[in-house]
Amino acid sequence: MAQVVRIVVTFLAAVVGLVTSQQFASPYQRGPYNTTYVHIGSLLTVGLEENLDVWLPNDPGTYRVFYFIDGFGGVIPGVAYDQVMEHIASHGMAVVVPWQLTAPLNPEDKVPIFASVMDWAEGHLESKLHHKGVNEDVHLDLDNLVVGGHSAGAHVLVEYLKAGCGKFKAQVLMSPVDGVDAAGLIPIFCITPGQTLNYAMPTLHLAAGLDNLGGFSDYACAPDFLSNKRFYDALDPGSPRWSINATVFGHADLLDPYYQGALQVVEFCAYNHNATEEEFEAYRRYVAGQIVSFFKALYGGSDECVAHLAYLEDPDLMIVEATEVHENPGAVCPAPQCSWWPEPETTVAP
């Protein structure tokens, strides 16, 4: 009986979502906020261990913060994701990307650096942004954070959360990759297959359909045994979670054209050889739009939440070919919150 009730509630929520989604701007179109981009270099900034690329609205207001750890565990310059991050900021969020070309190879070694960057941000980021020309009436909510990671960046964020929630209330895993190398030869992993992670929070998982295909080396940038389902299956079974797969795009197809093109030349990761520039641009808007919808589901009012849940759960509303699965207990708007409990040491075998 309980299962029947849940199915009925889910169906009704989907119907309401289709109706109310028409009342709000599409997450795939640029949002209403004027935005600005700021680079903060670590070399000339006392106490800051990594560079920061920041996108945020420049209209007066207080904005929630999305920390994003990019590919290779935070080695790639944040501007490689400029179109995605600027789109997110245009919908009323601040995006902070810490990175350093000399970041450690081992994702676990990045965790204390990431923690140090957030400590610095607590005391200095807002004033630094104002000093660099951001509107003095723009403020950051540094108490209700969301964290995201692409590829090995997801390994870093999972390892961080395994030690405690901090101020993070939700996570975004984008084609997440466990381990240090694509073959899994170096035995350092954040996931133990068959074992649930020791924290629970709302999660958006975005996969690319070509993640598991090999590039020039025949090694996939996100092989099945180290990526995507490995992470989704490790999430707490009682937590709200959405997994969406853009079936015809590759691991790095969300990058800006210059960086994406450079990787395509050397076939570093498998990519969609048939997609046009317009289709790649739409894919970047799709990635940004899913993250926007996740934020709106977490922090919007009830109608706004229901409207944006539809974009997470109905592939017909998505602007690229996609499949999805989700578990949202009670079919209600997810509460931004994190629960944590102790666990054994990180596994040493896949």
Short mmCIF file of the C-alpha atoms (twelve columns), coordinates in Angstrom:
data_MODEL
# 
_entry.id   MODEL 
# 
loop_
_atom_site.group_PDB 
_atom_site.id 
_atom_site.type_symbol 
_atom_site.label_atom_id 
_atom_site.label_alt_id 
_atom_site.label_comp_id 
_atom_site.label_asym_id 
_atom_site.label_seq_id 
_atom_site.Cartn_x 
_atom_site.Cartn_y 
_atom_site.Cartn_z 
_atom_site.pdbx_PDB_model_num 
ATOM 1   C CA . MET A 1   0.000  0.000  0.000   1 
ATOM 2   C CA . ALA A 2   2.812  2.408  0.901   1 
ATOM 3   C CA . GLN A 3   4.440  1.770  -2.478  1 
ATOM 4   C CA . VAL A 4   1.167  2.545  -4.287  1 
ATOM 5   C CA . VAL A 5   0.788  5.802  -2.382  1 
ATOM 6   C CA . ARG A 6   4.346  6.768  -3.237  1 
ATOM 7   C CA . ILE A 7   3.766  6.090  -6.958  1 
ATOM 8   C CA . VAL A 8   0.591  8.209  -6.920  1 
ATOM 9   C CA . VAL A 9   2.347  11.059 -5.108  1 
ATOM 10  C CA . THR A 10  5.252  10.934 -7.564  1 
ATOM 11  C CA . PHE A 11  2.841  11.015 -10.538 1 
ATOM 12  C CA . LEU A 12  0.911  13.973 -9.146  1 
ATOM 13  C CA . ALA A 13  4.155  15.826 -8.417  1 
ATOM 14  C CA . ALA A 14  5.258  15.279 -12.021 1 
ATOM 15  C CA . VAL A 15  1.960  16.634 -13.365 1 
ATOM 16  C CA . VAL A 16  2.143  19.682 -11.107 1 
ATOM 17  C CA . GLY A 17  5.767  20.170 -12.132 1 
ATOM 18  C CA . LEU A 18  4.855  20.262 -15.830 1 
ATOM 19  C CA . VAL A 19  2.272  22.958 -15.132 1 
ATOM 20  C CA . THR A 20  4.301  25.102 -12.754 1 
ATOM 21  C CA . SER A 21  7.502  24.862 -14.835 1 
ATOM 22  C CA . GLN A 22  5.781  27.142 -17.330 1 
ATOM 23  C CA . GLN A 23  5.506  29.853 -14.647 1 
ATOM 24  C CA . PHE A 24  9.272  30.223 -14.252 1 
ATOM 25  C CA . ALA A 25  12.087 31.050 -16.641 1 
ATOM 26  C CA . SER A 26  13.759 28.066 -18.265 1 
ATOM 27  C CA . PRO A 27  16.985 27.076 -16.485 1 
ATOM 28  C CA . TYR A 28  18.541 26.560 -19.928 1 
ATOM 29  C CA . GLN A 29  18.230 30.216 -20.842 1 
ATOM 30  C CA . ARG A 30  20.460 32.872 -19.328 1 
ATOM 31  C CA . GLY A 31  19.075 34.130 -16.012 1 
ATOM 32  C CA . PRO A 32  17.989 37.693 -15.129 1 
ATOM 33  C CA . TYR A 33  21.063 38.738 -13.119 1 
ATOM 34  C CA . ASN A 34  23.915 40.889 -14.365 1 
ATOM 35  C CA . THR A 35  27.119 38.980 -13.649 1 
ATOM 36  C CA . THR A 36  30.793 39.667 -13.239 1 
ATOM 37  C CA . TYR A 37  33.921 37.515 -13.258 1 
ATOM 38  C CA . VAL A 38  36.845 38.002 -10.856 1 
ATOM 39  C CA . HIS A 39  40.207 36.235 -10.756 1 
ATOM 40  C CA . ILE A 40  42.090 36.189 -7.449  1 
ATOM 41  C CA . GLY A 41  45.676 35.022 -7.819  1 
ATOM 42  C CA . SER A 42  47.253 33.150 -4.922  1 
ATOM 43  C CA . LEU A 43  50.769 34.400 -5.657  1 
ATOM 44  C CA . LEU A 44  49.963 37.962 -4.581  1 
ATOM 45  C CA . THR A 45  47.312 37.136 -1.965  1 
ATOM 46  C CA . VAL A 46  48.522 36.482 1.570   1 
ATOM 47  C CA . GLY A 47  47.117 33.297 3.085   1 
ATOM 48  C CA . LEU A 48  45.449 32.011 -0.109  1 
ATOM 49  C CA . GLU A 49  46.897 28.674 -1.243  1 
ATOM 50  C CA . GLU A 50  45.163 28.440 -4.625  1 
ATOM 51  C CA . ASN A 51  43.904 30.732 -7.353  1 
ATOM 52  C CA . LEU A 52  40.198 31.521 -7.326  1 
ATOM 53  C CA . ASP A 53  37.991 32.111 -10.332 1 
ATOM 54  C CA . VAL A 54  34.685 33.616 -9.216  1 
ATOM 55  C CA . TRP A 55  31.460 34.275 -11.110 1 
ATOM 56  C CA . LEU A 56  28.656 36.076 -9.300  1 
ATOM 57  C CA . PRO A 57  25.737 38.457 -9.756  1 
ATOM 58  C CA . ASN A 58  26.661 42.132 -9.565  1 
ATOM 59  C CA . ASP A 59  23.188 43.190 -8.518  1 
ATOM 60  C CA . PRO A 60  22.620 44.033 -4.820  1 
ATOM 61  C CA . GLY A 61  21.746 40.989 -2.765  1 
ATOM 62  C CA . THR A 62  23.042 38.046 -0.755  1 
ATOM 63  C CA . TYR A 63  23.898 34.990 -2.821  1 
ATOM 64  C CA . ARG A 64  24.471 31.349 -1.985  1 
ATOM 65  C CA . VAL A 65  27.814 29.889 -2.963  1 
ATOM 66  C CA . PHE A 66  28.634 26.926 -5.185  1 
ATOM 67  C CA . TYR A 67  32.207 25.694 -4.674  1 
ATOM 68  C CA . PHE A 68  33.384 23.768 -7.714  1 
ATOM 69  C CA . ILE A 69  36.481 21.539 -7.919  1 
ATOM 70  C CA . ASP A 70  37.368 20.999 -11.541 1 
ATOM 71  C CA . GLY A 71  39.092 18.246 -13.525 1 
ATOM 72  C CA . PHE A 72  42.286 16.524 -12.402 1 
ATOM 73  C CA . GLY A 73  41.338 17.428 -8.839  1 
ATOM 74  C CA . GLY A 74  41.570 21.186 -9.308  1 
ATOM 75  C CA . VAL A 75  44.413 21.619 -11.804 1 
ATOM 76  C CA . ILE A 76  42.475 23.089 -14.735 1 
ATOM 77  C CA . PRO A 77  41.963 26.887 -14.725 1 
ATOM 78  C CA . GLY A 78  38.415 27.678 -13.733 1 
ATOM 79  C CA . VAL A 79  37.891 29.751 -16.894 1 
ATOM 80  C CA . ALA A 80  37.842 26.465 -18.845 1 
ATOM 81  C CA . TYR A 81  34.265 26.194 -17.533 1 
ATOM 82  C CA . ASP A 82  33.403 29.867 -18.098 1 
ATOM 83  C CA . GLN A 83  30.181 29.402 -20.094 1 
ATOM 84  C CA . VAL A 84  28.747 26.930 -17.587 1 
ATOM 85  C CA . MET A 85  29.698 28.988 -14.530 1 
ATOM 86  C CA . GLU A 86  28.569 32.336 -15.927 1 
ATOM 87  C CA . HIS A 87  25.203 30.789 -16.798 1 
ATOM 88  C CA . ILE A 88  24.798 29.517 -13.226 1 
ATOM 89  C CA . ALA A 89  25.709 32.949 -11.809 1 
ATOM 90  C CA . SER A 90  23.120 34.629 -14.053 1 
ATOM 91  C CA . HIS A 91  20.446 32.705 -12.122 1 
ATOM 92  C CA . GLY A 92  21.481 34.192 -8.772  1 
ATOM 93  C CA . MET A 93  24.326 32.048 -7.436  1 
ATOM 94  C CA . ALA A 94  27.985 32.770 -6.741  1 
ATOM 95  C CA . VAL A 95  30.429 30.213 -8.142  1 
ATOM 96  C CA . VAL A 96  33.913 29.811 -6.657  1 
ATOM 97  C CA . VAL A 97  36.491 27.607 -8.414  1 
ATOM 98  C CA . PRO A 98  39.805 27.034 -6.588  1 
ATOM 99  C CA . TRP A 99  42.605 25.718 -8.809  1 
ATOM 100 C CA . GLN A 100 46.368 25.499 -9.090  1 
ATOM 101 C CA . LEU A 101 48.475 24.118 -11.939 1 
ATOM 102 C CA . THR A 102 50.791 22.598 -9.341  1 
ATOM 103 C CA . ALA A 103 47.994 20.960 -7.321  1 
ATOM 104 C CA . PRO A 104 48.898 17.540 -5.866  1 
ATOM 105 C CA . LEU A 105 48.372 14.477 -8.063  1 
ATOM 106 C CA . ASN A 106 46.787 12.542 -5.185  1 
ATOM 107 C CA . PRO A 107 43.227 13.907 -4.698  1 
ATOM 108 C CA . GLU A 108 43.437 13.206 -0.970  1 
ATOM 109 C CA . ASP A 109 46.358 15.637 -0.675  1 
ATOM 110 C CA . LYS A 110 44.102 18.334 -2.132  1 
ATOM 111 C CA . VAL A 111 41.611 18.095 0.750   1 
ATOM 112 C CA . PRO A 112 43.545 20.182 3.328   1 
ATOM 113 C CA . ILE A 113 44.309 22.770 0.633   1 
ATOM 114 C CA . PHE A 114 40.615 23.003 -0.217  1 
ATOM 115 C CA . ALA A 115 39.814 23.413 3.490   1 
ATOM 116 C CA . SER A 116 42.438 26.156 3.760   1 
ATOM 117 C CA . VAL A 117 40.938 28.019 0.792   1 
ATOM 118 C CA . MET A 118 37.495 27.964 2.407   1 
ATOM 119 C CA . ASP A 119 38.957 29.217 5.684   1 
ATOM 120 C CA . TRP A 120 40.544 32.114 3.802   1 
ATOM 121 C CA . ALA A 121 37.259 32.826 2.022   1 
ATOM 122 C CA . GLU A 122 35.378 33.052 5.317   1 
ATOM 123 C CA . GLY A 123 37.428 36.038 6.375   1 
ATOM 124 C CA . HIS A 124 38.536 37.648 3.124   1 
ATOM 125 C CA . LEU A 125 36.646 36.671 -0.035  1 
ATOM 126 C CA . GLU A 126 33.819 39.190 0.137   1 
ATOM 127 C CA . SER A 127 36.089 42.151 0.894   1 
ATOM 128 C CA . LYS A 128 38.519 41.036 -1.821  1 
ATOM 129 C CA . LEU A 129 35.699 40.956 -4.359  1 
ATOM 130 C CA . HIS A 130 34.599 44.455 -3.356  1 
ATOM 131 C CA . HIS A 131 38.192 45.647 -3.651  1 
ATOM 132 C CA . LYS A 132 38.236 44.282 -7.213  1 
ATOM 133 C CA . GLY A 133 35.150 46.247 -8.189  1 
ATOM 134 C CA . VAL A 134 32.190 44.047 -7.271  1 
ATOM 135 C CA . ASN A 135 29.163 46.014 -6.073  1 
ATOM 136 C CA . GLU A 136 29.535 46.832 -2.369  1 
ATOM 137 C CA . ASP A 137 25.938 45.693 -1.836  1 
ATOM 138 C CA . VAL A 138 26.737 42.174 -3.065  1 
ATOM 139 C CA . HIS A 139 27.202 39.706 -0.210  1 
ATOM 140 C CA . LEU A 140 27.881 35.978 0.059   1 
ATOM 141 C CA . ASP A 141 26.058 33.400 2.166   1 
ATOM 142 C CA . LEU A 142 29.009 31.305 3.327   1 
ATOM 143 C CA . ASP A 143 26.937 29.302 5.807   1 
ATOM 144 C CA . ASN A 144 24.816 27.332 3.305   1 
ATOM 145 C CA . LEU A 145 27.212 25.954 0.726   1 
ATOM 146 C CA . VAL A 146 26.838 23.511 -2.153  1 
ATOM 147 C CA . VAL A 147 29.910 21.709 -3.484  1 
ATOM 148 C CA . GLY A 148 30.456 20.241 -6.929  1 
ATOM 149 C CA . GLY A 149 33.229 18.397 -8.675  1 
ATOM 150 C CA . HIS A 150 33.995 17.271 -12.215 1 
ATOM 151 C CA . SER A 151 35.993 14.111 -12.903 1 
ATOM 152 C CA . ALA A 152 38.722 13.717 -10.245 1 
ATOM 153 C CA . GLY A 153 37.430 16.882 -8.585  1 
ATOM 154 C CA . ALA A 154 34.567 14.744 -7.294  1 
ATOM 155 C CA . HIS A 155 37.091 12.465 -5.562  1 
ATOM 156 C CA . VAL A 156 38.355 15.510 -3.651  1 
ATOM 157 C CA . LEU A 157 34.916 16.640 -2.522  1 
ATOM 158 C CA . VAL A 158 33.851 13.141 -1.453  1 
ATOM 159 C CA . GLU A 159 37.055 12.728 0.543   1 
ATOM 160 C CA . TYR A 160 36.422 16.113 2.187   1 
ATOM 161 C CA . LEU A 161 32.846 15.204 3.126   1 
ATOM 162 C CA . LYS A 162 33.908 11.835 4.513   1 
ATOM 163 C CA . ALA A 163 35.732 13.799 7.224   1 
ATOM 164 C CA . GLY A 164 32.701 15.975 8.000   1 
ATOM 165 C CA . CYS A 165 29.964 18.042 6.368   1 
ATOM 166 C CA . GLY A 166 31.430 21.429 7.163   1 
ATOM 167 C CA . LYS A 167 28.934 24.000 5.873   1 
ATOM 168 C CA . PHE A 168 27.974 22.014 2.799   1 
ATOM 169 C CA . LYS A 169 24.292 21.149 2.406   1 
ATOM 170 C CA . ALA A 170 24.270 19.391 -0.997  1 
ATOM 171 C CA . GLN A 171 26.640 18.059 -3.663  1 
ATOM 172 C CA . VAL A 172 26.903 17.860 -7.456  1 
ATOM 173 C CA . LEU A 173 28.911 14.976 -8.939  1 
ATOM 174 C CA . MET A 174 29.763 15.583 -12.609 1 
ATOM 175 C CA . SER A 175 31.134 12.482 -14.365 1 
ATOM 176 C CA . PRO A 176 32.919 11.684 -11.075 1 
ATOM 177 C CA . VAL A 177 36.104 9.614  -11.168 1 
ATOM 178 C CA . ASP A 178 37.599 7.684  -8.253  1 
ATOM 179 C CA . GLY A 179 41.297 7.013  -7.830  1 
ATOM 180 C CA . VAL A 180 44.476 8.672  -9.077  1 
ATOM 181 C CA . ASP A 181 44.821 7.166  -12.565 1 
ATOM 182 C CA . ALA A 182 42.369 6.018  -15.250 1 
ATOM 183 C CA . ALA A 183 43.451 2.390  -14.919 1 
ATOM 184 C CA . GLY A 184 43.027 2.257  -11.145 1 
ATOM 185 C CA . LEU A 185 46.632 1.108  -10.707 1 
ATOM 186 C CA . ILE A 186 47.437 3.416  -7.787  1 
ATOM 187 C CA . PRO A 187 45.419 2.047  -4.842  1 
ATOM 188 C CA . ILE A 188 43.935 5.297  -3.491  1 
ATOM 189 C CA . PHE A 189 40.142 5.457  -3.642  1 
ATOM 190 C CA . CYS A 190 37.317 7.343  -1.924  1 
ATOM 191 C CA . ILE A 191 34.653 4.717  -2.669  1 
ATOM 192 C CA . THR A 192 34.466 1.123  -1.446  1 
ATOM 193 C CA . PRO A 193 32.097 -0.750 -3.803  1 
ATOM 194 C CA . GLY A 194 29.233 -2.250 -1.842  1 
ATOM 195 C CA . GLN A 195 29.722 0.192  1.031   1 
ATOM 196 C CA . THR A 196 27.668 3.335  1.587   1 
ATOM 197 C CA . LEU A 197 29.438 6.639  2.154   1 
ATOM 198 C CA . ASN A 198 29.358 7.948  5.705   1 
ATOM 199 C CA . TYR A 199 27.347 11.068 4.968   1 
ATOM 200 C CA . ALA A 200 23.935 11.872 3.518   1 
ATOM 201 C CA . MET A 201 22.863 14.969 1.586   1 
ATOM 202 C CA . PRO A 202 20.842 15.841 -1.523  1 
ATOM 203 C CA . THR A 203 22.880 14.889 -4.594  1 
ATOM 204 C CA . LEU A 204 22.774 15.707 -8.288  1 
ATOM 205 C CA . HIS A 205 24.782 13.309 -10.440 1 
ATOM 206 C CA . LEU A 206 25.446 14.301 -14.052 1 
ATOM 207 C CA . ALA A 207 27.004 11.692 -16.339 1 
ATOM 208 C CA . ALA A 208 28.026 11.871 -20.001 1 
ATOM 209 C CA . GLY A 209 27.141 8.924  -22.207 1 
ATOM 210 C CA . LEU A 210 30.646 8.713  -23.701 1 
ATOM 211 C CA . ASP A 211 32.434 8.889  -20.327 1 
ATOM 212 C CA . ASN A 212 33.501 5.253  -20.515 1 
ATOM 213 C CA . LEU A 213 34.891 5.285  -24.062 1 
ATOM 214 C CA . GLY A 214 38.647 5.465  -24.626 1 
ATOM 215 C CA . GLY A 215 40.578 8.365  -26.103 1 
ATOM 216 C CA . PHE A 216 43.906 8.227  -27.922 1 
ATOM 217 C CA . SER A 217 45.426 5.966  -25.262 1 
ATOM 218 C CA . ASP A 218 42.406 3.639  -25.262 1 
ATOM 219 C CA . TYR A 219 41.966 4.549  -21.591 1 
ATOM 220 C CA . ALA A 220 38.616 6.145  -20.819 1 
ATOM 221 C CA . CYS A 221 38.654 9.416  -18.910 1 
ATOM 222 C CA . ALA A 222 35.862 8.010  -16.736 1 
ATOM 223 C CA . PRO A 223 35.865 4.196  -16.972 1 
ATOM 224 C CA . ASP A 224 32.768 2.445  -15.675 1 
ATOM 225 C CA . PHE A 225 34.541 0.685  -12.826 1 
ATOM 226 C CA . LEU A 226 35.821 4.011  -11.408 1 
ATOM 227 C CA . SER A 227 33.044 6.420  -12.304 1 
ATOM 228 C CA . ASN A 228 29.364 7.363  -12.290 1 
ATOM 229 C CA . LYS A 229 27.451 4.287  -11.034 1 
ATOM 230 C CA . ARG A 230 30.294 3.595  -8.556  1 
ATOM 231 C CA . PHE A 231 29.508 6.942  -6.905  1 
ATOM 232 C CA . TYR A 232 25.723 6.836  -7.247  1 
ATOM 233 C CA . ASP A 233 25.523 3.371  -5.695  1 
ATOM 234 C CA . ALA A 234 27.591 4.582  -2.712  1 
ATOM 235 C CA . LEU A 235 25.135 7.369  -1.816  1 
ATOM 236 C CA . ASP A 236 23.049 6.983  1.310   1 
ATOM 237 C CA . PRO A 237 19.881 5.094  0.272   1 
ATOM 238 C CA . GLY A 238 17.649 7.424  2.275   1 
ATOM 239 C CA . SER A 239 18.942 10.627 0.713   1 
ATOM 240 C CA . PRO A 240 17.260 12.455 -2.205  1 
ATOM 241 C CA . ARG A 241 19.335 11.972 -5.350  1 
ATOM 242 C CA . TRP A 242 19.054 12.485 -9.074  1 
ATOM 243 C CA . SER A 243 21.200 10.823 -11.745 1 
ATOM 244 C CA . ILE A 244 21.002 12.157 -15.307 1 
ATOM 245 C CA . ASN A 245 22.985 10.881 -18.290 1 
ATOM 246 C CA . ALA A 246 23.461 13.065 -21.386 1 
ATOM 247 C CA . THR A 247 23.807 10.072 -23.654 1 
ATOM 248 C CA . VAL A 248 25.600 11.498 -26.714 1 
ATOM 249 C CA . PHE A 249 28.260 13.716 -25.118 1 
ATOM 250 C CA . GLY A 250 31.739 13.079 -23.774 1 
ATOM 251 C CA . HIS A 251 33.658 13.631 -20.575 1 
ATOM 252 C CA . ALA A 252 35.086 17.056 -21.482 1 
ATOM 253 C CA . ASP A 253 32.375 18.321 -23.828 1 
ATOM 254 C CA . LEU A 254 31.141 20.776 -21.178 1 
ATOM 255 C CA . LEU A 255 34.383 22.782 -21.352 1 
ATOM 256 C CA . ASP A 256 34.584 26.107 -23.181 1 
ATOM 257 C CA . PRO A 257 35.382 25.772 -26.913 1 
ATOM 258 C CA . TYR A 258 39.103 26.633 -26.633 1 
ATOM 259 C CA . TYR A 259 39.800 23.997 -23.966 1 
ATOM 260 C CA . GLN A 260 37.385 21.474 -25.425 1 
ATOM 261 C CA . GLY A 261 38.991 21.891 -28.843 1 
ATOM 262 C CA . ALA A 262 42.488 21.374 -27.474 1 
ATOM 263 C CA . LEU A 263 41.442 18.062 -25.917 1 
ATOM 264 C CA . GLN A 264 39.678 17.023 -29.109 1 
ATOM 265 C CA . VAL A 265 42.819 17.564 -31.182 1 
ATOM 266 C CA . VAL A 266 44.726 14.998 -29.134 1 
ATOM 267 C CA . GLU A 267 41.652 12.790 -28.535 1 
ATOM 268 C CA . PHE A 268 42.387 12.953 -24.805 1 
ATOM 269 C CA . CYS A 269 38.820 11.874 -23.987 1 
ATOM 270 C CA . ALA A 270 36.122 10.435 -26.207 1 
ATOM 271 C CA . TYR A 271 33.814 13.145 -27.547 1 
ATOM 272 C CA . ASN A 272 30.846 13.562 -29.850 1 
ATOM 273 C CA . HIS A 273 32.447 13.762 -33.322 1 
ATOM 274 C CA . ASN A 274 29.135 14.606 -34.959 1 
ATOM 275 C CA . ALA A 275 27.963 17.462 -32.749 1 
ATOM 276 C CA . THR A 276 27.887 20.996 -34.144 1 
ATOM 277 C CA . GLU A 277 29.123 24.051 -32.249 1 
ATOM 278 C CA . GLU A 278 25.486 24.912 -31.559 1 
ATOM 279 C CA . GLU A 279 24.906 21.463 -30.067 1 
ATOM 280 C CA . PHE A 280 27.990 21.725 -27.837 1 
ATOM 281 C CA . GLU A 281 26.786 25.158 -26.707 1 
ATOM 282 C CA . ALA A 282 23.377 23.684 -25.909 1 
ATOM 283 C CA . TYR A 283 25.088 20.939 -23.911 1 
ATOM 284 C CA . ARG A 284 26.890 23.529 -21.778 1 
ATOM 285 C CA . ARG A 285 23.555 25.258 -21.147 1 
ATOM 286 C CA . TYR A 286 22.063 21.881 -20.252 1 
ATOM 287 C CA . VAL A 287 24.800 21.174 -17.668 1 
ATOM 288 C CA . ALA A 288 24.402 24.638 -16.166 1 
ATOM 289 C CA . GLY A 289 20.622 24.354 -16.280 1 
ATOM 290 C CA . GLN A 290 20.571 21.080 -14.360 1 
ATOM 291 C CA . ILE A 291 22.686 22.668 -11.608 1 
ATOM 292 C CA . VAL A 292 20.433 25.739 -11.576 1 
ATOM 293 C CA . SER A 293 17.372 23.491 -11.248 1 
ATOM 294 C CA . PHE A 294 19.019 21.604 -8.384  1 
ATOM 295 C CA . PHE A 295 19.682 24.894 -6.562  1 
ATOM 296 C CA . LYS A 296 16.114 26.079 -7.145  1 
ATOM 297 C CA . ALA A 297 14.749 22.765 -5.884  1 
ATOM 298 C CA . LEU A 298 16.859 23.127 -2.740  1 
ATOM 299 C CA . TYR A 299 16.356 26.789 -1.960  1 
ATOM 300 C CA . GLY A 300 13.360 28.032 -3.952  1 
ATOM 301 C CA . GLY A 301 9.813  28.365 -2.706  1 
ATOM 302 C CA . SER A 302 7.473  25.389 -3.024  1 
ATOM 303 C CA . ASP A 303 6.177  26.276 -6.510  1 
ATOM 304 C CA . GLU A 304 9.652  27.096 -7.789  1 
ATOM 305 C CA . CYS A 305 10.984 23.850 -6.320  1 
ATOM 306 C CA . VAL A 306 8.297  21.728 -7.964  1 
ATOM 307 C CA . ALA A 307 8.827  23.479 -11.284 1 
ATOM 308 C CA . HIS A 308 12.550 22.804 -11.277 1 
ATOM 309 C CA . LEU A 309 12.230 19.228 -10.054 1 
ATOM 310 C CA . ALA A 310 10.497 18.621 -13.372 1 
ATOM 311 C CA . TYR A 311 13.699 19.597 -15.197 1 
ATOM 312 C CA . LEU A 312 15.584 17.021 -13.117 1 
ATOM 313 C CA . GLU A 313 13.071 14.220 -13.610 1 
ATOM 314 C CA . ASP A 314 11.522 14.593 -17.066 1 
ATOM 315 C CA . PRO A 315 13.915 13.995 -20.001 1 
ATOM 316 C CA . ASP A 316 11.313 15.518 -22.356 1 
ATOM 317 C CA . LEU A 317 12.026 18.910 -20.769 1 
ATOM 318 C CA . MET A 318 15.799 18.595 -21.145 1 
ATOM 319 C CA . ILE A 319 17.449 20.212 -24.174 1 
ATOM 320 C CA . VAL A 320 19.753 17.271 -24.965 1 
ATOM 321 C CA . GLU A 321 19.097 13.550 -25.217 1 
ATOM 322 C CA . ALA A 322 19.175 12.175 -21.690 1 
ATOM 323 C CA . THR A 323 18.036 9.406  -19.395 1 
ATOM 324 C CA . GLU A 324 17.427 9.749  -15.688 1 
ATOM 325 C CA . VAL A 325 16.839 7.844  -12.486 1 
ATOM 326 C CA . HIS A 326 16.101 9.365  -9.117  1 
ATOM 327 C CA . GLU A 327 15.165 8.557  -5.566  1 
ATOM 328 C CA . ASN A 328 13.334 11.324 -3.775  1 
ATOM 329 C CA . PRO A 329 11.730 9.856  -0.661  1 
ATOM 330 C CA . GLY A 330 8.272  11.300 -0.215  1 
ATOM 331 C CA . ALA A 331 8.445  13.102 -3.594  1 
ATOM 332 C CA . VAL A 332 8.921  16.399 -1.758  1 
ATOM 333 C CA . CYS A 333 11.283 19.315 -2.171  1 
ATOM 334 C CA . PRO A 334 14.720 18.260 -0.863  1 
ATOM 335 C CA . ALA A 335 15.915 19.907 2.342   1 
ATOM 336 C CA . PRO A 336 19.447 21.353 2.072   1 
ATOM 337 C CA . GLN A 337 21.133 19.478 4.887   1 
ATOM 338 C CA . CYS A 338 23.966 17.071 5.608   1 
ATOM 339 C CA . SER A 339 24.241 14.215 8.105   1 
ATOM 340 C CA . TRP A 340 27.579 12.595 8.914   1 
ATOM 341 C CA . TRP A 341 28.812 9.608  10.919  1 
ATOM 342 C CA . PRO A 342 32.290 8.064  11.441  1 
ATOM 343 C CA . GLU A 343 33.573 5.394  9.071   1 
ATOM 344 C CA . PRO A 344 36.684 3.235  8.573   1 
ATOM 345 C CA . GLU A 345 39.749 4.418  6.645   1 
ATOM 346 C CA . THR A 346 39.620 4.906  2.858   1 
ATOM 347 C CA . THR A 347 39.759 1.645  0.934   1 
ATOM 348 C CA . VAL A 348 43.021 0.538  -0.690  1 
ATOM 349 C CA . ALA A 349 41.478 -1.578 -3.457  1 
ATOM 350 C CA . PRO A 350 38.787 -0.953 -6.098  1 
# 
